[in-house]
Amino acid sequence: MKVKLIHDRFRSKPKFKNMFHGIYTITQEHGFKGITSGGGITMIKEGSNHAIRFPLFMGLQTLFKPHFNNNVVRDLFTGSMTGIL
């Protein structure tokens, strides 16, 4: 859904007036499947992303625990490092 709306925006003559018109038009043309197509791929992508980041975050927390007295600062630091890595 999101990709269809984004790509439509860059056409020389957009098909959809706004998000709600886009949802309505896609539903009329393709049915409910038109809205949900691509959801499985997105879930796989996000699932694998979180499967990697969460253990990395926990490992960095353990690694930096002796270096930080404040848990909030440690969590902010390790969260930032996880996002960068």
PDB file of N, CA and C in Angstrom:
ATOM      1  N   MET A   1       0.835  -1.183   0.000  1.00  0.00           N
ATOM      2  CA  MET A   1       0.000   0.000   0.000  1.00  0.00           C
ATOM      3  C   MET A   1       0.886   1.255   0.000  1.00  0.00           C
ATOM      4  N   LYS A   2       1.788   1.315   0.938  1.00  0.00           N
ATOM      5  CA  LYS A   2       2.655   2.487   1.083  1.00  0.00           C
ATOM      6  C   LYS A   2       3.470   2.711  -0.191  1.00  0.00           C
ATOM      7  N   VAL A   3       4.012   1.633  -0.747  1.00  0.00           N
ATOM      8  CA  VAL A   3       4.843   1.740  -1.942  1.00  0.00           C
ATOM      9  C   VAL A   3       4.014   2.223  -3.130  1.00  0.00           C
ATOM     10  N   LYS A   4       2.789   1.716  -3.251  1.00  0.00           N
ATOM     11  CA  LYS A   4       1.917   2.148  -4.348  1.00  0.00           C
ATOM     12  C   LYS A   4       1.626   3.645  -4.244  1.00  0.00           C
ATOM     13  N   LEU A   5       1.356   4.118  -3.055  1.00  0.00           N
ATOM     14  CA  LEU A   5       1.067   5.541  -2.876  1.00  0.00           C
ATOM     15  C   LEU A   5       2.296   6.407  -3.142  1.00  0.00           C
ATOM     16  N   ILE A   6       3.460   5.943  -2.717  1.00  0.00           N
ATOM     17  CA  ILE A   6       4.689   6.704  -2.933  1.00  0.00           C
ATOM     18  C   ILE A   6       5.026   6.780  -4.418  1.00  0.00           C
ATOM     19  N   HIS A   7       4.948   5.640  -5.099  1.00  0.00           N
ATOM     20  CA  HIS A   7       5.267   5.633  -6.530  1.00  0.00           C
ATOM     21  C   HIS A   7       4.264   6.464  -7.335  1.00  0.00           C
ATOM     22  N   ASP A   8       3.009   6.456  -6.911  1.00  0.00           N
ATOM     23  CA  ASP A   8       1.996   7.243  -7.607  1.00  0.00           C
ATOM     24  C   ASP A   8       2.285   8.739  -7.497  1.00  0.00           C
ATOM     25  N   ARG A   9       2.836   9.135  -6.399  1.00  0.00           N
ATOM     26  CA  ARG A   9       3.120  10.548  -6.148  1.00  0.00           C
ATOM     27  C   ARG A   9       4.111  11.132  -7.152  1.00  0.00           C
ATOM     28  N   PHE A  10       5.020  10.287  -7.651  1.00  0.00           N
ATOM     29  CA  PHE A  10       6.062  10.757  -8.560  1.00  0.00           C
ATOM     30  C   PHE A  10       5.691  10.606 -10.030  1.00  0.00           C
ATOM     31  N   ARG A  11       4.481  10.164 -10.308  1.00  0.00           N
ATOM     32  CA  ARG A  11       4.020  10.099 -11.693  1.00  0.00           C
ATOM     33  C   ARG A  11       3.783  11.513 -12.221  1.00  0.00           C
ATOM     34  N   SER A  12       3.807  11.656 -13.543  1.00  0.00           N
ATOM     35  CA  SER A  12       3.527  12.979 -14.112  1.00  0.00           C
ATOM     36  C   SER A  12       2.071  13.385 -13.849  1.00  0.00           C
ATOM     37  N   LYS A  13       1.172  12.400 -13.852  1.00  0.00           N
ATOM     38  CA  LYS A  13      -0.233  12.666 -13.512  1.00  0.00           C
ATOM     39  C   LYS A  13      -0.674  11.638 -12.459  1.00  0.00           C
ATOM     40  N   PRO A  14      -0.586  11.978 -11.162  1.00  0.00           N
ATOM     41  CA  PRO A  14      -0.929  11.015 -10.100  1.00  0.00           C
ATOM     42  C   PRO A  14      -2.363  10.502 -10.210  1.00  0.00           C
ATOM     43  N   LYS A  15      -2.518   9.225  -9.876  1.00  0.00           N
ATOM     44  CA  LYS A  15      -3.816   8.564  -9.940  1.00  0.00           C
ATOM     45  C   LYS A  15      -4.628   8.835  -8.677  1.00  0.00           C
ATOM     46  N   PHE A  16      -3.954   8.967  -7.538  1.00  0.00           N
ATOM     47  CA  PHE A  16      -4.627   9.134  -6.248  1.00  0.00           C
ATOM     48  C   PHE A  16      -4.532  10.585  -5.773  1.00  0.00           C
ATOM     49  N   LYS A  17      -5.647  11.095  -5.269  1.00  0.00           N
ATOM     50  CA  LYS A  17      -5.683  12.476  -4.766  1.00  0.00           C
ATOM     51  C   LYS A  17      -5.026  12.578  -3.392  1.00  0.00           C
ATOM     52  N   ASN A  18      -5.286  11.602  -2.553  1.00  0.00           N
ATOM     53  CA  ASN A  18      -4.729  11.567  -1.197  1.00  0.00           C
ATOM     54  C   ASN A  18      -4.712  10.119  -0.727  1.00  0.00           C
ATOM     55  N   MET A  19      -4.309   9.884   0.511  1.00  0.00           N
ATOM     56  CA  MET A  19      -4.187   8.533   1.031  1.00  0.00           C
ATOM     57  C   MET A  19      -5.532   7.798   1.027  1.00  0.00           C
ATOM     58  N   PHE A  20      -6.589   8.467   1.459  1.00  0.00           N
ATOM     59  CA  PHE A  20      -7.894   7.818   1.543  1.00  0.00           C
ATOM     60  C   PHE A  20      -8.437   7.480   0.155  1.00  0.00           C
ATOM     61  N   HIS A  21      -8.221   8.372  -0.794  1.00  0.00           N
ATOM     62  CA  HIS A  21      -8.632   8.095  -2.166  1.00  0.00           C
ATOM     63  C   HIS A  21      -7.832   6.923  -2.729  1.00  0.00           C
ATOM     64  N   GLY A  22      -6.557   6.854  -2.374  1.00  0.00           N
ATOM     65  CA  GLY A  22      -5.711   5.746  -2.818  1.00  0.00           C
ATOM     66  C   GLY A  22      -6.184   4.417  -2.269  1.00  0.00           C
ATOM     67  N   ILE A  23      -6.507   4.382  -0.979  1.00  0.00           N
ATOM     68  CA  ILE A  23      -7.004   3.152  -0.365  1.00  0.00           C
ATOM     69  C   ILE A  23      -8.310   2.723  -1.020  1.00  0.00           C
ATOM     70  N   TYR A  24      -9.195   3.677  -1.230  1.00  0.00           N
ATOM     71  CA  TYR A  24     -10.494   3.387  -1.848  1.00  0.00           C
ATOM     72  C   TYR A  24     -10.303   2.844  -3.262  1.00  0.00           C
ATOM     73  N   THR A  25      -9.465   3.501  -4.052  1.00  0.00           N
ATOM     74  CA  THR A  25      -9.252   3.101  -5.443  1.00  0.00           C
ATOM     75  C   THR A  25      -8.594   1.721  -5.530  1.00  0.00           C
ATOM     76  N   ILE A  26      -7.580   1.485  -4.725  1.00  0.00           N
ATOM     77  CA  ILE A  26      -6.889   0.192  -4.743  1.00  0.00           C
ATOM     78  C   ILE A  26      -7.844  -0.918  -4.314  1.00  0.00           C
ATOM     79  N   THR A  27      -8.680  -0.655  -3.311  1.00  0.00           N
ATOM     80  CA  THR A  27      -9.664  -1.644  -2.866  1.00  0.00           C
ATOM     81  C   THR A  27     -10.674  -1.935  -3.972  1.00  0.00           C
ATOM     82  N   GLN A  28     -11.101  -0.923  -4.690  1.00  0.00           N
ATOM     83  CA  GLN A  28     -12.056  -1.123  -5.785  1.00  0.00           C
ATOM     84  C   GLN A  28     -11.430  -1.928  -6.928  1.00  0.00           C
ATOM     85  N   GLU A  29     -10.179  -1.663  -7.236  1.00  0.00           N
ATOM     86  CA  GLU A  29      -9.527  -2.328  -8.367  1.00  0.00           C
ATOM     87  C   GLU A  29      -9.034  -3.734  -8.041  1.00  0.00           C
ATOM     88  N   HIS A  30      -8.427  -3.915  -6.853  1.00  0.00           N
ATOM     89  CA  HIS A  30      -7.766  -5.177  -6.529  1.00  0.00           C
ATOM     90  C   HIS A  30      -8.396  -5.921  -5.355  1.00  0.00           C
ATOM     91  N   GLY A  31      -9.376  -5.331  -4.707  1.00  0.00           N
ATOM     92  CA  GLY A  31      -9.977  -5.954  -3.533  1.00  0.00           C
ATOM     93  C   GLY A  31      -9.094  -5.802  -2.313  1.00  0.00           C
ATOM     94  N   PHE A  32      -9.425  -6.554  -1.269  1.00  0.00           N
ATOM     95  CA  PHE A  32      -8.683  -6.484  -0.009  1.00  0.00           C
ATOM     96  C   PHE A  32      -7.228  -6.897  -0.202  1.00  0.00           C
ATOM     97  N   LYS A  33      -6.983  -7.821  -1.130  1.00  0.00           N
ATOM     98  CA  LYS A  33      -5.621  -8.297  -1.370  1.00  0.00           C
ATOM     99  C   LYS A  33      -4.708  -7.169  -1.863  1.00  0.00           C
ATOM    100  N   GLY A  34      -5.266  -6.187  -2.548  1.00  0.00           N
ATOM    101  CA  GLY A  34      -4.468  -5.058  -3.011  1.00  0.00           C
ATOM    102  C   GLY A  34      -3.884  -4.239  -1.875  1.00  0.00           C
ATOM    103  N   ILE A  35      -4.595  -4.208  -0.752  1.00  0.00           N
ATOM    104  CA  ILE A  35      -4.114  -3.459   0.414  1.00  0.00           C
ATOM    105  C   ILE A  35      -3.066  -4.251   1.185  1.00  0.00           C
ATOM    106  N   THR A  36      -3.261  -5.563   1.272  1.00  0.00           N
ATOM    107  CA  THR A  36      -2.386  -6.380   2.112  1.00  0.00           C
ATOM    108  C   THR A  36      -1.194  -6.962   1.368  1.00  0.00           C
ATOM    109  N   SER A  37      -1.118  -6.803   0.049  1.00  0.00           N
ATOM    110  CA  SER A  37       0.006  -7.387  -0.691  1.00  0.00           C
ATOM    111  C   SER A  37       1.317  -6.749  -0.235  1.00  0.00           C
ATOM    112  N   GLY A  38       2.307  -7.589  -0.045  1.00  0.00           N
ATOM    113  CA  GLY A  38       3.611  -7.120   0.421  1.00  0.00           C
ATOM    114  C   GLY A  38       3.765  -7.154   1.928  1.00  0.00           C
ATOM    115  N   GLY A  39       2.708  -7.476   2.654  1.00  0.00           N
ATOM    116  CA  GLY A  39       2.776  -7.508   4.118  1.00  0.00           C
ATOM    117  C   GLY A  39       3.659  -8.622   4.647  1.00  0.00           C
ATOM    118  N   GLY A  40       3.624  -9.777   3.983  1.00  0.00           N
ATOM    119  CA  GLY A  40       4.446 -10.913   4.419  1.00  0.00           C
ATOM    120  C   GLY A  40       5.930 -10.632   4.289  1.00  0.00           C
ATOM    121  N   ILE A  41       6.305 -10.038   3.176  1.00  0.00           N
ATOM    122  CA  ILE A  41       7.712  -9.689   2.953  1.00  0.00           C
ATOM    123  C   ILE A  41       8.184  -8.672   3.992  1.00  0.00           C
ATOM    124  N   THR A  42       7.331  -7.707   4.299  1.00  0.00           N
ATOM    125  CA  THR A  42       7.678  -6.693   5.295  1.00  0.00           C
ATOM    126  C   THR A  42       7.861  -7.332   6.666  1.00  0.00           C
ATOM    127  N   MET A  43       6.991  -8.273   7.022  1.00  0.00           N
ATOM    128  CA  MET A  43       7.124  -8.950   8.323  1.00  0.00           C
ATOM    129  C   MET A  43       8.410  -9.763   8.399  1.00  0.00           C
ATOM    130  N   ILE A  44       8.782 -10.417   7.309  1.00  0.00           N
ATOM    131  CA  ILE A  44      10.035 -11.181   7.294  1.00  0.00           C
ATOM    132  C   ILE A  44      11.224 -10.234   7.454  1.00  0.00           C
ATOM    133  N   LYS A  45      11.196  -9.125   6.735  1.00  0.00           N
ATOM    134  CA  LYS A  45      12.290  -8.147   6.812  1.00  0.00           C
ATOM    135  C   LYS A  45      12.425  -7.592   8.226  1.00  0.00           C
ATOM    136  N   GLU A  46      11.306  -7.152   8.804  1.00  0.00           N
ATOM    137  CA  GLU A  46      11.346  -6.573  10.141  1.00  0.00           C
ATOM    138  C   GLU A  46      11.681  -7.625  11.207  1.00  0.00           C
ATOM    139  N   GLY A  47      11.170  -8.829  11.024  1.00  0.00           N
ATOM    140  CA  GLY A  47      11.472  -9.904  11.981  1.00  0.00           C
ATOM    141  C   GLY A  47      12.948 -10.224  12.021  1.00  0.00           C
ATOM    142  N   SER A  48      13.570 -10.323  10.856  1.00  0.00           N
ATOM    143  CA  SER A  48      15.007 -10.611  10.822  1.00  0.00           C
ATOM    144  C   SER A  48      15.806  -9.439  11.389  1.00  0.00           C
ATOM    145  N   ASN A  49      15.343  -8.229  11.137  1.00  0.00           N
ATOM    146  CA  ASN A  49      15.998  -7.037  11.673  1.00  0.00           C
ATOM    147  C   ASN A  49      15.998  -7.070  13.201  1.00  0.00           C
ATOM    148  N   HIS A  50      14.842  -7.347  13.791  1.00  0.00           N
ATOM    149  CA  HIS A  50      14.742  -7.385  15.254  1.00  0.00           C
ATOM    150  C   HIS A  50      15.456  -8.598  15.835  1.00  0.00           C
ATOM    151  N   ALA A  51      15.485  -9.694  15.087  1.00  0.00           N
ATOM    152  CA  ALA A  51      16.189 -10.889  15.561  1.00  0.00           C
ATOM    153  C   ALA A  51      17.683 -10.637  15.695  1.00  0.00           C
ATOM    154  N   ILE A  52      18.203  -9.700  14.929  1.00  0.00           N
ATOM    155  CA  ILE A  52      19.627  -9.365  15.012  1.00  0.00           C
ATOM    156  C   ILE A  52      19.865  -8.265  16.046  1.00  0.00           C
ATOM    157  N   ARG A  53      19.031  -7.238  16.039  1.00  0.00           N
ATOM    158  CA  ARG A  53      19.272  -6.078  16.909  1.00  0.00           C
ATOM    159  C   ARG A  53      19.052  -6.371  18.393  1.00  0.00           C
ATOM    160  N   PHE A  54      18.051  -7.148  18.745  1.00  0.00           N
ATOM    161  CA  PHE A  54      17.769  -7.376  20.159  1.00  0.00           C
ATOM    162  C   PHE A  54      18.916  -8.108  20.861  1.00  0.00           C
ATOM    163  N   PRO A  55      19.427  -9.229  20.332  1.00  0.00           N
ATOM    164  CA  PRO A  55      20.580  -9.866  21.001  1.00  0.00           C
ATOM    165  C   PRO A  55      21.819  -8.972  21.024  1.00  0.00           C
ATOM    166  N   LEU A  56      22.003  -8.176  19.965  1.00  0.00           N
ATOM    167  CA  LEU A  56      23.148  -7.254  19.949  1.00  0.00           C
ATOM    168  C   LEU A  56      23.012  -6.223  21.064  1.00  0.00           C
ATOM    169  N   PHE A  57      21.807  -5.672  21.235  1.00  0.00           N
ATOM    170  CA  PHE A  57      21.551  -4.701  22.306  1.00  0.00           C
ATOM    171  C   PHE A  57      21.821  -5.320  23.673  1.00  0.00           C
ATOM    172  N   MET A  58      21.328  -6.542  23.897  1.00  0.00           N
ATOM    173  CA  MET A  58      21.526  -7.195  25.190  1.00  0.00           C
ATOM    174  C   MET A  58      23.005  -7.491  25.442  1.00  0.00           C
ATOM    175  N   GLY A  59      23.718  -7.895  24.396  1.00  0.00           N
ATOM    176  CA  GLY A  59      25.152  -8.154  24.544  1.00  0.00           C
ATOM    177  C   GLY A  59      25.931  -6.890  24.863  1.00  0.00           C
ATOM    178  N   LEU A  60      25.573  -5.784  24.201  1.00  0.00           N
ATOM    179  CA  LEU A  60      26.253  -4.518  24.488  1.00  0.00           C
ATOM    180  C   LEU A  60      25.934  -4.017  25.888  1.00  0.00           C
ATOM    181  N   GLN A  61      24.725  -4.252  26.360  1.00  0.00           N
ATOM    182  CA  GLN A  61      24.379  -3.861  27.732  1.00  0.00           C
ATOM    183  C   GLN A  61      25.263  -4.599  28.732  1.00  0.00           C
ATOM    184  N   THR A  62      25.430  -5.885  28.508  1.00  0.00           N
ATOM    185  CA  THR A  62      26.274  -6.691  29.398  1.00  0.00           C
ATOM    186  C   THR A  62      27.729  -6.223  29.323  1.00  0.00           C
ATOM    187  N   LEU A  63      28.184  -5.914  28.124  1.00  0.00           N
ATOM    188  CA  LEU A  63      29.569  -5.490  27.930  1.00  0.00           C
ATOM    189  C   LEU A  63      29.857  -4.165  28.627  1.00  0.00           C
ATOM    190  N   PHE A  64      28.921  -3.221  28.557  1.00  0.00           N
ATOM    191  CA  PHE A  64      29.148  -1.883  29.100  1.00  0.00           C
ATOM    192  C   PHE A  64      28.622  -1.690  30.517  1.00  0.00           C
ATOM    193  N   LYS A  65      28.059  -2.707  31.124  1.00  0.00           N
ATOM    194  CA  LYS A  65      27.509  -2.584  32.477  1.00  0.00           C
ATOM    195  C   LYS A  65      28.544  -2.097  33.488  1.00  0.00           C
ATOM    196  N   PRO A  66      29.779  -2.605  33.476  1.00  0.00           N
ATOM    197  CA  PRO A  66      30.760  -2.117  34.459  1.00  0.00           C
ATOM    198  C   PRO A  66      31.208  -0.670  34.232  1.00  0.00           C
ATOM    199  N   HIS A  67      30.989  -0.137  33.044  1.00  0.00           N
ATOM    200  CA  HIS A  67      31.493   1.198  32.712  1.00  0.00           C
ATOM    201  C   HIS A  67      30.489   2.320  32.989  1.00  0.00           C
ATOM    202  N   PHE A  68      29.223   1.977  33.222  1.00  0.00           N
ATOM    203  CA  PHE A  68      28.191   2.986  33.455  1.00  0.00           C
ATOM    204  C   PHE A  68      27.501   2.729  34.788  1.00  0.00           C
ATOM    205  N   ASN A  69      27.422   3.769  35.630  1.00  0.00           N
ATOM    206  CA  ASN A  69      26.703   3.644  36.900  1.00  0.00           C
ATOM    207  C   ASN A  69      25.203   3.834  36.698  1.00  0.00           C
ATOM    208  N   ASN A  70      24.837   4.643  35.736  1.00  0.00           N
ATOM    209  CA  ASN A  70      23.433   4.977  35.487  1.00  0.00           C
ATOM    210  C   ASN A  70      22.884   4.075  34.372  1.00  0.00           C
ATOM    211  N   ASN A  71      21.814   3.322  34.680  1.00  0.00           N
ATOM    212  CA  ASN A  71      21.238   2.401  33.694  1.00  0.00           C
ATOM    213  C   ASN A  71      20.636   3.139  32.500  1.00  0.00           C
ATOM    214  N   VAL A  72      20.073   4.318  32.722  1.00  0.00           N
ATOM    215  CA  VAL A  72      19.454   5.067  31.625  1.00  0.00           C
ATOM    216  C   VAL A  72      20.509   5.485  30.610  1.00  0.00           C
ATOM    217  N   VAL A  73      21.629   5.993  31.097  1.00  0.00           N
ATOM    218  CA  VAL A  73      22.713   6.409  30.213  1.00  0.00           C
ATOM    219  C   VAL A  73      23.273   5.199  29.472  1.00  0.00           C
ATOM    220  N   ARG A  74      23.438   4.091  30.192  1.00  0.00           N
ATOM    221  CA  ARG A  74      23.935   2.861  29.553  1.00  0.00           C
ATOM    222  C   ARG A  74      22.988   2.408  28.449  1.00  0.00           C
ATOM    223  N   ASP A  75      21.677   2.427  28.721  1.00  0.00           N
ATOM    224  CA  ASP A  75      20.693   2.000  27.729  1.00  0.00           C
ATOM    225  C   ASP A  75      20.674   2.929  26.514  1.00  0.00           C
ATOM    226  N   LEU A  76      20.791   4.224  26.756  1.00  0.00           N
ATOM    227  CA  LEU A  76      20.845   5.178  25.637  1.00  0.00           C
ATOM    228  C   LEU A  76      22.089   4.937  24.786  1.00  0.00           C
ATOM    229  N   PHE A  77      23.213   4.705  25.434  1.00  0.00           N
ATOM    230  CA  PHE A  77      24.464   4.462  24.721  1.00  0.00           C
ATOM    231  C   PHE A  77      24.396   3.167  23.932  1.00  0.00           C
ATOM    232  N   THR A  78      23.968   2.078  24.577  1.00  0.00           N
ATOM    233  CA  THR A  78      23.923   0.789  23.889  1.00  0.00           C
ATOM    234  C   THR A  78      22.858   0.783  22.790  1.00  0.00           C
ATOM    235  N   GLY A  79      21.756   1.480  22.991  1.00  0.00           N
ATOM    236  CA  GLY A  79      20.737   1.589  21.946  1.00  0.00           C
ATOM    237  C   GLY A  79      21.263   2.338  20.732  1.00  0.00           C
ATOM    238  N   SER A  80      22.007   3.400  20.994  1.00  0.00           N
ATOM    239  CA  SER A  80      22.616   4.160  19.902  1.00  0.00           C
ATOM    240  C   SER A  80      23.638   3.314  19.152  1.00  0.00           C
ATOM    241  N   MET A  81      24.457   2.600  19.887  1.00  0.00           N
ATOM    242  CA  MET A  81      25.454   1.730  19.256  1.00  0.00           C
ATOM    243  C   MET A  81      24.793   0.633  18.435  1.00  0.00           C
ATOM    244  N   THR A  82      23.715   0.069  18.940  1.00  0.00           N
ATOM    245  CA  THR A  82      22.994  -0.967  18.208  1.00  0.00           C
ATOM    246  C   THR A  82      22.433  -0.403  16.908  1.00  0.00           C
ATOM    247  N   GLY A  83      21.889   0.792  16.946  1.00  0.00           N
ATOM    248  CA  GLY A  83      21.367   1.423  15.734  1.00  0.00           C
ATOM    249  C   GLY A  83      22.447   1.711  14.711  1.00  0.00           C
ATOM    250  N   ILE A  84      23.616   2.089  15.187  1.00  0.00           N
ATOM    251  CA  ILE A  84      24.728   2.395  14.285  1.00  0.00           C
ATOM    252  C   ILE A  84      25.280   1.112  13.641  1.00  0.00           C
ATOM    253  N   LEU A  85      25.388   0.064  14.469  1.00  0.00           N
ATOM    254  CA  LEU A  85      25.942  -1.191  13.954  1.00  0.00           C
ATOM    255  C   LEU A  85      24.927  -1.884  13.113  1.00  0.00           C
TER     256      LEU A  85
END
